[in-house]
C-alpha positions as YAML, in Angstrom:
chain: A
units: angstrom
residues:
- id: 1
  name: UNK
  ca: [-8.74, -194.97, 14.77]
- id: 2
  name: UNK
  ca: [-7.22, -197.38, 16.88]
- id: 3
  name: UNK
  ca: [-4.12, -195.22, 17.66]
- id: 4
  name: UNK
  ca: [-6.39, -192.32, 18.73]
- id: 5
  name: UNK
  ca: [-8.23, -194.43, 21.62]
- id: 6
  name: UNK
  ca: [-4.75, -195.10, 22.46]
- id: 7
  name: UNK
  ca: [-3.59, -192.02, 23.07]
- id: 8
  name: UNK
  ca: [-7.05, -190.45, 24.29]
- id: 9
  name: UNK
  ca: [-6.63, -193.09, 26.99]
- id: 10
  name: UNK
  ca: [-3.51, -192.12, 28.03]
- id: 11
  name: UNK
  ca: [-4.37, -188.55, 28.15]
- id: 12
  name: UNK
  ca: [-7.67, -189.06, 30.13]
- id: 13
  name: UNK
  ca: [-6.75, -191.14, 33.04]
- id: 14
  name: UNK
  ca: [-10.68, -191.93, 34.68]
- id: 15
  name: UNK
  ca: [-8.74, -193.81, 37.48]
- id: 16
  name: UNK
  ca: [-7.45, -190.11, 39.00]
- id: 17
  name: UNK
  ca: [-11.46, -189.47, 39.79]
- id: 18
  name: UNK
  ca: [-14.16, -190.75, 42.26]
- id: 19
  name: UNK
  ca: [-16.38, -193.54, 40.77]
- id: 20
  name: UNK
  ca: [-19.48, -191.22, 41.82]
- id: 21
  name: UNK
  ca: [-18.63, -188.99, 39.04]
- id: 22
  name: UNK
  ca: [-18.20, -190.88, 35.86]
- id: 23
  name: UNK
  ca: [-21.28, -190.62, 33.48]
- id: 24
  name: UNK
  ca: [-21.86, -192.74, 29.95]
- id: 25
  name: UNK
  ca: [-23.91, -191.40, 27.35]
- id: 26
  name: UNK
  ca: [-24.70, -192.79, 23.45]
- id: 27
  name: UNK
  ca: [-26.36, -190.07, 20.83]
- id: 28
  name: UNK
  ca: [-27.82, -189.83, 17.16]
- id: 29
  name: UNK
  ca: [-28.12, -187.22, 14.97]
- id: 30
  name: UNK
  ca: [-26.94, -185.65, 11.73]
- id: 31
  name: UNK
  ca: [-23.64, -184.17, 10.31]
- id: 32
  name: UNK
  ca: [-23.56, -181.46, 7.94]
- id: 33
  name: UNK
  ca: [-20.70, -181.49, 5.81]
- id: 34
  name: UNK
  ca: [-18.54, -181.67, 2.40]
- id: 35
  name: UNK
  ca: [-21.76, -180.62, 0.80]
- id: 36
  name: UNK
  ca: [-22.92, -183.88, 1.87]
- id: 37
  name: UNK
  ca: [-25.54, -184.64, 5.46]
- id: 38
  name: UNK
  ca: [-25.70, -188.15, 7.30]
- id: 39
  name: UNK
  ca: [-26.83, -189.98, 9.91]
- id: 40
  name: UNK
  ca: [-24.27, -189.10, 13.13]
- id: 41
  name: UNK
  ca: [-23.52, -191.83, 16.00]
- id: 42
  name: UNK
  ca: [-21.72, -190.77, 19.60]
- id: 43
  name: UNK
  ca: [-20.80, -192.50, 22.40]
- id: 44
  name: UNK
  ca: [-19.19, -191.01, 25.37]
- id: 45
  name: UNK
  ca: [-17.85, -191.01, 28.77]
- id: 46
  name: UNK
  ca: [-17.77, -188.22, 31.05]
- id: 47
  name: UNK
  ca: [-16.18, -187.27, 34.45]
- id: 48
  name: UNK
  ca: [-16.99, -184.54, 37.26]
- id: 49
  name: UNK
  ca: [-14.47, -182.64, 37.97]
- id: 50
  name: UNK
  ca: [-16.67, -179.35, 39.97]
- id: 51
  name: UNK
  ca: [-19.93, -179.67, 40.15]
- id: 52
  name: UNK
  ca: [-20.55, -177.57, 36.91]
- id: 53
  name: UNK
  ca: [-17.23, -178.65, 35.22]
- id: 54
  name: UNK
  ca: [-16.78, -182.02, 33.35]
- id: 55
  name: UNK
  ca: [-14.26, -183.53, 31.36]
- id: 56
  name: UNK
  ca: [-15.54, -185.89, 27.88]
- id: 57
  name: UNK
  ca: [-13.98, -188.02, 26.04]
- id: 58
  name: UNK
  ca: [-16.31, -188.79, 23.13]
- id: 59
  name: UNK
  ca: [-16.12, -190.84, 19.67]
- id: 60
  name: UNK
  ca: [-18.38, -189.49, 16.77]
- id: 61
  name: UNK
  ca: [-18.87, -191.27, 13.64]
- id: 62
  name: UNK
  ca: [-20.21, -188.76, 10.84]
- id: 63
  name: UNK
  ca: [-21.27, -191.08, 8.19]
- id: 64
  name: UNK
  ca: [-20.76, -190.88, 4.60]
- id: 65
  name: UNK
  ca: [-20.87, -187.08, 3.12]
- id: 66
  name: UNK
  ca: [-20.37, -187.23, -0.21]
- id: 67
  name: UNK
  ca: [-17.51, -188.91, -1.09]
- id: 68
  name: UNK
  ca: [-16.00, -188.57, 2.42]
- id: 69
  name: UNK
  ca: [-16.67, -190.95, 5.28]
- id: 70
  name: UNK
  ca: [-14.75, -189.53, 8.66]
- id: 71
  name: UNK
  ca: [-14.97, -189.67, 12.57]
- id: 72
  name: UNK
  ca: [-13.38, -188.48, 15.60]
- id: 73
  name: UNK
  ca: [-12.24, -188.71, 18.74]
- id: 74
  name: UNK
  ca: [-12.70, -185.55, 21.04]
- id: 75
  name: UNK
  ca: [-11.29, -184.31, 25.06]
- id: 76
  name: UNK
  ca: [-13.95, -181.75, 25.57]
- id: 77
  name: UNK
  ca: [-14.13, -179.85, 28.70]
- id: 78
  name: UNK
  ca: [-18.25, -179.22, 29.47]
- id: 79
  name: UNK
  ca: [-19.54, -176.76, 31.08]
- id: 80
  name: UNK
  ca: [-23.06, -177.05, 32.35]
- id: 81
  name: UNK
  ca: [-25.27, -174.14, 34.24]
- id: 82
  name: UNK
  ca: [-29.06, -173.35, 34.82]
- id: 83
  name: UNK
  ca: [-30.75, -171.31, 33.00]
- id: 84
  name: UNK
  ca: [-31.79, -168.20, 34.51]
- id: 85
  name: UNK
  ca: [-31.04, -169.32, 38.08]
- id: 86
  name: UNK
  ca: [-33.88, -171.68, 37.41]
- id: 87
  name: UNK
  ca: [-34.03, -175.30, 38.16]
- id: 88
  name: UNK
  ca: [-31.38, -178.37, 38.31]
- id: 89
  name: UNK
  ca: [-33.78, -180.09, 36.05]
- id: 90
  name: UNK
  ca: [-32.66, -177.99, 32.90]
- id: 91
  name: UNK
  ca: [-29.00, -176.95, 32.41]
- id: 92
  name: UNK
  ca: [-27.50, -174.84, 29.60]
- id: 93
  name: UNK
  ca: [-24.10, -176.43, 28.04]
- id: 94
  name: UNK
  ca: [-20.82, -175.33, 26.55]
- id: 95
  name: UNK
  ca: [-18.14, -177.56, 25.67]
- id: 96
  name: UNK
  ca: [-14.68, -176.83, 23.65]
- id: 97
  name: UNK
  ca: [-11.73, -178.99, 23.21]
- id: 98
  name: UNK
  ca: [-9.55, -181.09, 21.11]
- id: 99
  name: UNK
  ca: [-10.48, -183.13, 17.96]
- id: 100
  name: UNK
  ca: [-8.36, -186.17, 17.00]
- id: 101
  name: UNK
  ca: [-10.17, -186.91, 13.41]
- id: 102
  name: UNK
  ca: [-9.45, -188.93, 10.43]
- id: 103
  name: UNK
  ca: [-11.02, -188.57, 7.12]
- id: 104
  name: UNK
  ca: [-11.12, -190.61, 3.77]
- id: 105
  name: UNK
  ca: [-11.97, -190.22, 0.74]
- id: 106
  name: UNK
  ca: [-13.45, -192.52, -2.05]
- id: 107
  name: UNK
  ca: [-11.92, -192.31, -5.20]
- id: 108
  name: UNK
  ca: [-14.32, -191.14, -7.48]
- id: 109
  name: UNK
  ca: [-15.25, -190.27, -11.41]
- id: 110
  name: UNK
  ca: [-16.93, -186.95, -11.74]
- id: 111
  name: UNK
  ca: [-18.46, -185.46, -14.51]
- id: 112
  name: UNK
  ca: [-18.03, -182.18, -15.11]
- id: 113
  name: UNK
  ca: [-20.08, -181.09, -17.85]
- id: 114
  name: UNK
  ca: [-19.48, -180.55, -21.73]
- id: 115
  name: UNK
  ca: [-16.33, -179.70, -23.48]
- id: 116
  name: UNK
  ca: [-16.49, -178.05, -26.70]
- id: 117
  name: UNK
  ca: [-16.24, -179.51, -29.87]
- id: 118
  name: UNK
  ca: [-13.84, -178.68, -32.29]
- id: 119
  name: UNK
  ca: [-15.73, -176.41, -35.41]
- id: 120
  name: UNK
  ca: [-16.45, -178.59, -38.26]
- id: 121
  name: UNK
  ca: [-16.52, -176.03, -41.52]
- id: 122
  name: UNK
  ca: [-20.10, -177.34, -42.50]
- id: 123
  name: UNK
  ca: [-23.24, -175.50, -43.07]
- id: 124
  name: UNK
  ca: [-25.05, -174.83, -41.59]
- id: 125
  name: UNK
  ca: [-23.87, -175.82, -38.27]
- id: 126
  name: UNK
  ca: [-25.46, -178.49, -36.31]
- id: 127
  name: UNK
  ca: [-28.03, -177.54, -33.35]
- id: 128
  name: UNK
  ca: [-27.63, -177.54, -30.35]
- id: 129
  name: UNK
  ca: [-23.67, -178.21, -30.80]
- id: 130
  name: UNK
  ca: [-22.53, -181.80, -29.96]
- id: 131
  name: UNK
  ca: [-21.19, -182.45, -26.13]
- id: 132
  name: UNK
  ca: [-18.49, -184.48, -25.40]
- id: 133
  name: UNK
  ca: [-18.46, -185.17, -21.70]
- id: 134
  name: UNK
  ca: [-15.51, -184.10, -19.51]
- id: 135
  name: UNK
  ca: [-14.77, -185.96, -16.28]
- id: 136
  name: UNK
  ca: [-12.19, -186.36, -13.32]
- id: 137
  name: UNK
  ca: [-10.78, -188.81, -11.36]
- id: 138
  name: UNK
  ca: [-10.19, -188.05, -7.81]
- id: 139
  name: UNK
  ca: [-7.75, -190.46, -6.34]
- id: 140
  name: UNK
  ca: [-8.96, -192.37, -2.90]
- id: 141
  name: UNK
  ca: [-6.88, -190.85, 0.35]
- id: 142
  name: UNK
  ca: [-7.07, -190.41, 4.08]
- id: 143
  name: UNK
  ca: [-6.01, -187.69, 6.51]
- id: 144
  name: UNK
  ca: [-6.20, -187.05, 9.81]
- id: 145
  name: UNK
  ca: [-5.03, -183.82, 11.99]
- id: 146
  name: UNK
  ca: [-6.09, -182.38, 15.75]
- id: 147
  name: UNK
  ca: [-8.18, -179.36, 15.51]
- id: 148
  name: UNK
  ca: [-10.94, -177.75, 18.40]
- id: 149
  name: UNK
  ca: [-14.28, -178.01, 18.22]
- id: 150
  name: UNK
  ca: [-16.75, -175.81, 20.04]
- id: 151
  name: UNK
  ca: [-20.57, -176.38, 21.18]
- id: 152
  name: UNK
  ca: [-23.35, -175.69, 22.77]
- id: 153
  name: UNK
  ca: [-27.09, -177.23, 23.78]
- id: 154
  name: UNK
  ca: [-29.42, -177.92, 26.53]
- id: 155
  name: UNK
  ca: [-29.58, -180.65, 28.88]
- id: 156
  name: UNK
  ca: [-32.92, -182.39, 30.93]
- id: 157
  name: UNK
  ca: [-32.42, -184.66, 33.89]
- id: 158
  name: UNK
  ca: [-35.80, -186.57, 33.72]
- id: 159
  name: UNK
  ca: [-34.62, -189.22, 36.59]
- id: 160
  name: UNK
  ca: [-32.43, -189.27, 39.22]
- id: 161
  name: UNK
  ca: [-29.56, -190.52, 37.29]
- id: 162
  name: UNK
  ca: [-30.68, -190.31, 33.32]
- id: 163
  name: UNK
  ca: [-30.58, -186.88, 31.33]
- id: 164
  name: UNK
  ca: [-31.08, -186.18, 27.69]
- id: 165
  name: UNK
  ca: [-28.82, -183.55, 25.85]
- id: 166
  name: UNK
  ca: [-30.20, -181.51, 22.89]
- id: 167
  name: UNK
  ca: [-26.41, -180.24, 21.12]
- id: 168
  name: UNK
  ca: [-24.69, -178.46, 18.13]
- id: 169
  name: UNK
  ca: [-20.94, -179.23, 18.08]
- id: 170
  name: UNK
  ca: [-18.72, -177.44, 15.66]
- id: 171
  name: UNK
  ca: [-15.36, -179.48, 14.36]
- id: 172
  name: UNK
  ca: [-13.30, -177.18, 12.72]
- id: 173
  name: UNK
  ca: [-10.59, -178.85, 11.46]
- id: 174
  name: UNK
  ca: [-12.70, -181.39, 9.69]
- id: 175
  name: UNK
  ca: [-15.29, -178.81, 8.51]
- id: 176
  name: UNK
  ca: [-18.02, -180.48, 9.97]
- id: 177
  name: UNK
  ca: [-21.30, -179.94, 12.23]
- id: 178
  name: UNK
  ca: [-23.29, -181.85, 14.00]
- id: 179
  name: UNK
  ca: [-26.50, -181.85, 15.75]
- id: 180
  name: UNK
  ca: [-27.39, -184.40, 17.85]
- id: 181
  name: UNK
  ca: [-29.75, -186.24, 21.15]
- id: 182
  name: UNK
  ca: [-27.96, -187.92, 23.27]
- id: 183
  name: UNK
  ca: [-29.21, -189.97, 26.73]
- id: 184
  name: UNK
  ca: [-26.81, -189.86, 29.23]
- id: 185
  name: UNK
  ca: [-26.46, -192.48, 32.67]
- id: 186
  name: UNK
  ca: [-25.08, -190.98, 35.85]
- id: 187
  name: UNK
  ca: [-23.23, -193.55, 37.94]
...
């Protein structure tokens, strides 16, 4: 994970905008994936770039789903409007963008049910049939890729410089979802 900060630093240079316009935010929430659903952490950092438009770099651990622990590391481009032409209190959000992830997997035994028996010329024959059990090993691997994810969610300012942000975010190279509350600091 350490080579992905690396290069997400490099390709979002903060220094190119005004101080005014940086914002921090740290979520929770759950992931829904591999057949599997966890506790989801985020941190990010965000800059204005119009004053609709902001740029996010973000870092979301999923947890463990099922044999499968991953994370990411995402450039999102947000894009934030009232609802209705209603107040600045309450915005409406879209984000999409690029997913640096990396996945691995535990290797695991898995059973796999009953195999059948070979016939035995007694009679009568036994009931129910013996089971011998029939399992798999899956061997322990990561992998990592760049994929986009896609989201959407709304967004309360409840003082001058603190907002909450209710979101679903799509990764789709990973195969994951997430939902999650994040409280975000204006500077």
């Amino acid at each position: 994970m350490k080579k992905f900060l690396a290069i997400a630093v490099l390709l979002f240079p903060l220094q190119a905008f005004a101080v005014d316009d940086v914002y921090v935010g740290v979520g929770l929430g759950q992931s829904h994936g591999y057949g599997g659903v966890d506790l989801t952490g985020k941190a990010l950092v965000g800059v204005k770039v119009k004053p609709n438009l902001a740029g996010e770099l973000s870092y979301v651990d999923f947890g463990k789903l099922g044999a499968t622990r991953s994370s990411a590391l995402s450039l999102d481009a947000v894009y934030t409007s009232p609802p209705f032409g209603g107040t600045r209190d309450w915005n409406l959000i879209a984000r999409a963008g690029l997913t640096m992830w990396d996945r691995d997997t535990d290797g695991s035994v898995s059973s796999s049910g009953c195999a059948a028996t070979p016939a035995h010329h007694t009679s009568p024959p036994p009931s129910p049939p013996p089971c011998v059990p029939v399992s798999s090993v899956v061997a322990a691997k990561t992998d990592w890729g760049t994929d986009l994810d896609l989201g959407a969610g709304v967004e309360y300012r409840f003082a001058h410089d603190w907002r909450a942000r209710l979101e679903a975010t799509t990764y789709r190279g990973i195969d994951v979802t997430t939902g999650t509350l994040t409280l975000i600091r204006q500077f």
